PDB file of C-alpha atoms in Angstrom:
ATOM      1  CA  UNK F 264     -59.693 -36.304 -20.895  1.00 82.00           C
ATOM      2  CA  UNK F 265     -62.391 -33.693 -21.443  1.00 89.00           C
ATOM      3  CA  UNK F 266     -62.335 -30.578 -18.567  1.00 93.00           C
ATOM      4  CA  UNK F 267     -65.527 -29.453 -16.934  1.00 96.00           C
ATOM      5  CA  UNK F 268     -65.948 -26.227 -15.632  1.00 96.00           C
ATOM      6  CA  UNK F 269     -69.496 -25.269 -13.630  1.00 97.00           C
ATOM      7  CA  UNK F 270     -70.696 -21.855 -12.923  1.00 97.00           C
ATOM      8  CA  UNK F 271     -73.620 -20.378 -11.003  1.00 98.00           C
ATOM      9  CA  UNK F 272     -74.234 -22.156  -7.949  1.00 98.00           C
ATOM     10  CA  UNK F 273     -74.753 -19.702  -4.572  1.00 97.00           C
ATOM     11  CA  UNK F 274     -77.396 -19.105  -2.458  1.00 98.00           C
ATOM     12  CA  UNK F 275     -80.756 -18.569  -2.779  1.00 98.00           C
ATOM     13  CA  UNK F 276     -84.562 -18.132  -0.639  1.00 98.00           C
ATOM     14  CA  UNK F 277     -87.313 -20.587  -1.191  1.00 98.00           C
ATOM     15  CA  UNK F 278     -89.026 -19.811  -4.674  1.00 98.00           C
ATOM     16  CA  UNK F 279     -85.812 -18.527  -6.301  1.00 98.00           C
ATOM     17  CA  UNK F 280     -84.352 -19.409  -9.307  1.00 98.00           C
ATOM     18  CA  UNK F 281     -80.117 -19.512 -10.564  1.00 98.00           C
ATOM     19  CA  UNK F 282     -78.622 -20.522 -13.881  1.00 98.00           C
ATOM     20  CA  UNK F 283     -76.031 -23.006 -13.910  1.00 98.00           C
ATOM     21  CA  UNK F 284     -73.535 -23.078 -16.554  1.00 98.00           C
ATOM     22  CA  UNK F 285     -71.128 -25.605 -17.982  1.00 97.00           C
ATOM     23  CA  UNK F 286     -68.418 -25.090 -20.159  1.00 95.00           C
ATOM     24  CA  UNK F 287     -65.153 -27.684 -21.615  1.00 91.00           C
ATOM     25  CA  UNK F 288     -62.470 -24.950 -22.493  1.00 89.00           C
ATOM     26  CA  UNK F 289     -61.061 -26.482 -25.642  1.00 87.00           C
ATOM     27  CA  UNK F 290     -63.794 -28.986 -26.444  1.00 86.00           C
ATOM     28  CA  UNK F 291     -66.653 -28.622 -28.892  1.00 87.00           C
ATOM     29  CA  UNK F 292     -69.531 -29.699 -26.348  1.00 86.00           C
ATOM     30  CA  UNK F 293     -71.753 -30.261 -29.351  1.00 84.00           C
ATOM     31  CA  UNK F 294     -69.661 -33.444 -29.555  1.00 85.00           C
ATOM     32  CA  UNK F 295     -71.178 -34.964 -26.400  1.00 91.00           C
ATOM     33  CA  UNK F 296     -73.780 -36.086 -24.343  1.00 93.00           C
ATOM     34  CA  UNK F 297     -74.149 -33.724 -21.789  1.00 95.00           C
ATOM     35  CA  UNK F 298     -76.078 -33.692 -18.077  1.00 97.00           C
ATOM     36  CA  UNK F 299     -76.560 -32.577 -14.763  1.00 98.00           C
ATOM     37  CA  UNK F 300     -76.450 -34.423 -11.290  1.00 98.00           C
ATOM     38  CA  UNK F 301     -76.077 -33.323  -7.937  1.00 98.00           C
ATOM     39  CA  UNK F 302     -75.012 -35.115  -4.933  1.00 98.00           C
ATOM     40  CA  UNK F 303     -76.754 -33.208  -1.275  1.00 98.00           C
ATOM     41  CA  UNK F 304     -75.045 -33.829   1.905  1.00 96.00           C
ATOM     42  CA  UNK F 305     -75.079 -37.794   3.059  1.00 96.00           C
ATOM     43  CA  UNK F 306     -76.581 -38.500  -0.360  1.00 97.00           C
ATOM     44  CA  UNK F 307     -75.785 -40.547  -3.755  1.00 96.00           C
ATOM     45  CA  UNK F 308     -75.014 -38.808  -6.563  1.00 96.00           C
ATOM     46  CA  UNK F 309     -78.293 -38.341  -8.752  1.00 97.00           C
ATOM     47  CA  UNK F 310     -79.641 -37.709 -12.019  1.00 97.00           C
ATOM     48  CA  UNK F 311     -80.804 -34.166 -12.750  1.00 98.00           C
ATOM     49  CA  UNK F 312     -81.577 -33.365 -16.295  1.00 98.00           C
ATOM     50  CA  UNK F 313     -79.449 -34.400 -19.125  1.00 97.00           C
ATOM     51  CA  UNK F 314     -79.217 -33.034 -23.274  1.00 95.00           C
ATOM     52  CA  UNK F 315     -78.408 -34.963 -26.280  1.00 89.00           C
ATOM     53  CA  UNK F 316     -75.300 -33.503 -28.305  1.00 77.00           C
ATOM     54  CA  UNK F 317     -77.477 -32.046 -30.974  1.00 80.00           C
ATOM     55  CA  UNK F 318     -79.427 -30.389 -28.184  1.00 79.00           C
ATOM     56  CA  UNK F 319     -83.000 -31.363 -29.633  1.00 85.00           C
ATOM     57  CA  UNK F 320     -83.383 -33.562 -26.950  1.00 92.00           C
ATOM     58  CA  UNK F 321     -83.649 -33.737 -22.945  1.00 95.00           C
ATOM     59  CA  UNK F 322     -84.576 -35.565 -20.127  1.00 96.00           C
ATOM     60  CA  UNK F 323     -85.350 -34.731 -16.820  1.00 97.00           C
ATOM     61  CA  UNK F 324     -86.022 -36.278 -13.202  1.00 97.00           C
ATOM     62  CA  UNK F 325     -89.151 -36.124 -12.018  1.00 97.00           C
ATOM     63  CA  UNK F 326     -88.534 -34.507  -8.860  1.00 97.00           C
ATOM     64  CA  UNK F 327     -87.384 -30.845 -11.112  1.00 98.00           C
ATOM     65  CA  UNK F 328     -89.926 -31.829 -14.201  1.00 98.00           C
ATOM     66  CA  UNK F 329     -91.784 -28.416 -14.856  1.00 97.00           C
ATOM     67  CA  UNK F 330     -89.169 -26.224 -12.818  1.00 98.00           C
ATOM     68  CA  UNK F 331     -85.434 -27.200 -14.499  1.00 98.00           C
ATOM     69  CA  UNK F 332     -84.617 -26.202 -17.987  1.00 98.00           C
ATOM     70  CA  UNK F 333     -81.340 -27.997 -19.550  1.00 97.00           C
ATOM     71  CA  UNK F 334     -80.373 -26.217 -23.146  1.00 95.00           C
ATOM     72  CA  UNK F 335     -77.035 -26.185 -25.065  1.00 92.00           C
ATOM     73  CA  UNK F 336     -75.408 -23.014 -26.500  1.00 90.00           C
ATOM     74  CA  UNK F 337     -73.105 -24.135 -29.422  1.00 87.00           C
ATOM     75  CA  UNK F 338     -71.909 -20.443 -29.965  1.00 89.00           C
ATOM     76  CA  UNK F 339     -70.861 -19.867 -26.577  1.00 91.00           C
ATOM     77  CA  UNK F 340     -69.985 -23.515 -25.998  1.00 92.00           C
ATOM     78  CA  UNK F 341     -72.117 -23.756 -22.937  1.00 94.00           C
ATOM     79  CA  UNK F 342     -74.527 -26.179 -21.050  1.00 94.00           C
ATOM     80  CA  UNK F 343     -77.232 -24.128 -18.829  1.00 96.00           C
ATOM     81  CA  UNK F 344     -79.306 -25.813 -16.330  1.00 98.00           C
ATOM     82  CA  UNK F 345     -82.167 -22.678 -15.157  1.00 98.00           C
ATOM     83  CA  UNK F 346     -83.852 -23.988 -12.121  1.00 98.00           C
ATOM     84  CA  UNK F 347     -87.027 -22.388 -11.175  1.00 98.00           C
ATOM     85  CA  UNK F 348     -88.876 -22.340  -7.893  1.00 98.00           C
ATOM     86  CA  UNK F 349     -86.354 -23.487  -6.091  1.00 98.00           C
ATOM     87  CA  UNK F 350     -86.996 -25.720  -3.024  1.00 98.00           C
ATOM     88  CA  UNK F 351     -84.887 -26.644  -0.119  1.00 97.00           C
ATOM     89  CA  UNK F 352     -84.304 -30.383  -1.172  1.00 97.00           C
ATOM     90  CA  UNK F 353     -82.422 -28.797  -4.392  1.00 98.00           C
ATOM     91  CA  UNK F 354     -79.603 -28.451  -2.246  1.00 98.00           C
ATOM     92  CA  UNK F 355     -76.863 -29.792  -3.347  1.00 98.00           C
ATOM     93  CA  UNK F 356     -73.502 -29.618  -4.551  1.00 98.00           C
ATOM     94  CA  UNK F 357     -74.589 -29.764  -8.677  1.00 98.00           C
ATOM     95  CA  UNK F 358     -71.914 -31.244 -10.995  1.00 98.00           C
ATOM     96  CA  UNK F 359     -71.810 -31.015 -15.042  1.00 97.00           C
ATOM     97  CA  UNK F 360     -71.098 -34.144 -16.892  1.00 97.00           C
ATOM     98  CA  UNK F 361     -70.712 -35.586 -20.102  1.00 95.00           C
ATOM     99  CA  UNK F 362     -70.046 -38.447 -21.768  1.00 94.00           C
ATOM    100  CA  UNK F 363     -69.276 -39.102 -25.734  1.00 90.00           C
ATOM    101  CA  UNK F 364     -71.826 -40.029 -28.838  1.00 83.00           C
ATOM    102  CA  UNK F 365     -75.124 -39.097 -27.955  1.00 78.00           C
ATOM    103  CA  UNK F 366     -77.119 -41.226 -26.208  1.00 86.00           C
ATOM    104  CA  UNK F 367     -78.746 -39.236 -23.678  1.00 89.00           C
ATOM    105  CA  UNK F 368     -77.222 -39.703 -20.176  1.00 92.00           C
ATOM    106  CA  UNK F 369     -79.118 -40.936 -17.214  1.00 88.00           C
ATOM    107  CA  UNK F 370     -78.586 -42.143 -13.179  1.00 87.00           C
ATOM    108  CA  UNK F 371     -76.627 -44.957 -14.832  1.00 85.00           C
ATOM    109  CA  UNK F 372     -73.923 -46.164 -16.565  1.00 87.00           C
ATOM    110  CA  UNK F 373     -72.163 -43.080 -14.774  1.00 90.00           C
ATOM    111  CA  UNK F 374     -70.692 -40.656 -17.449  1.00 93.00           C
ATOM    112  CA  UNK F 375     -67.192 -40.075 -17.389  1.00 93.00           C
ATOM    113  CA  UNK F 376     -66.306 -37.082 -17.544  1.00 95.00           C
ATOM    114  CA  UNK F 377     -67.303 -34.653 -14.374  1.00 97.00           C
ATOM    115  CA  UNK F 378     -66.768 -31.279 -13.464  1.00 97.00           C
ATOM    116  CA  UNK F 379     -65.374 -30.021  -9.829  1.00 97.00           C
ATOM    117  CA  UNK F 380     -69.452 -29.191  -9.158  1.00 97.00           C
ATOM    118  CA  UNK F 381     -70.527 -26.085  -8.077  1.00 98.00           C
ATOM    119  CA  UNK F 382     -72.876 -25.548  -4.686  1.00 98.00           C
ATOM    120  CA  UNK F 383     -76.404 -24.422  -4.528  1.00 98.00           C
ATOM    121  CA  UNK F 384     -77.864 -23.764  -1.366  1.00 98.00           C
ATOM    122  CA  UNK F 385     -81.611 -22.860  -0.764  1.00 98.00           C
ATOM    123  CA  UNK F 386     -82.443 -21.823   2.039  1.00 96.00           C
ATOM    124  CA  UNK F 387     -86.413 -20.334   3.677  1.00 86.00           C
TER     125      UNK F 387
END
């Protein structure tokens, strides 16, 4: 069982920006696949961004292309999402996940290993 612990998430205007943070106390995260999705109110779960475990690769969704960075701290043992320009539709409650080996994760199969998720809420 691998522990996920998000950070970050509050709320922001239209246009802002936060830095979410992921961390697996005990756990090398450079050993894993690691991701972001985020489930809004009423909605699925979906695919944010997710990071290979040697970080030198990343995908994204294409509705936070150009305005969500994913990177991978291996001294700090961290996972960052920075979202940029922030829109209401980002809203969401945002969870960190990760799976092992290191494919890169995507809307399915569903990784399984998921942190308690941490809310953003933008707001005009």
């Amino acid at each position: 069982q691998v522990q996920l612990v998000e950070s970050g998430g509050r709320s922001v205007q239209t246009g802002g920006s936060l830095r979410l943070s992921c961390t697996a106390p005990g756990r090398p995260l450079r050993t894993y696949a690691m991701g972001w999705f985020r489930q809004a109110s009423g909605q699925e779960r979906e695919f944010v961004a997710a990071i290979d475990w040697s970080g030198a690769t990343s995908s994204y969704a294409d509705g936070v292309k150009g305005r969500f960075t994913i990177s991978s701290d291996g001294a700090k043992n961290t996972m960052n999402l920075q979202m940029n320009s922030l829109k209401f539709e980002d809203t969401a409650v945002y969870y960190c996940a990760a799976a092992s080996g290191s494919s890169l994760l995507g809307q399915t199969p569903r990784p399984p290993y998921w942190g308690q998720g941490t809310q953003v809420a933008v707001s005009s």
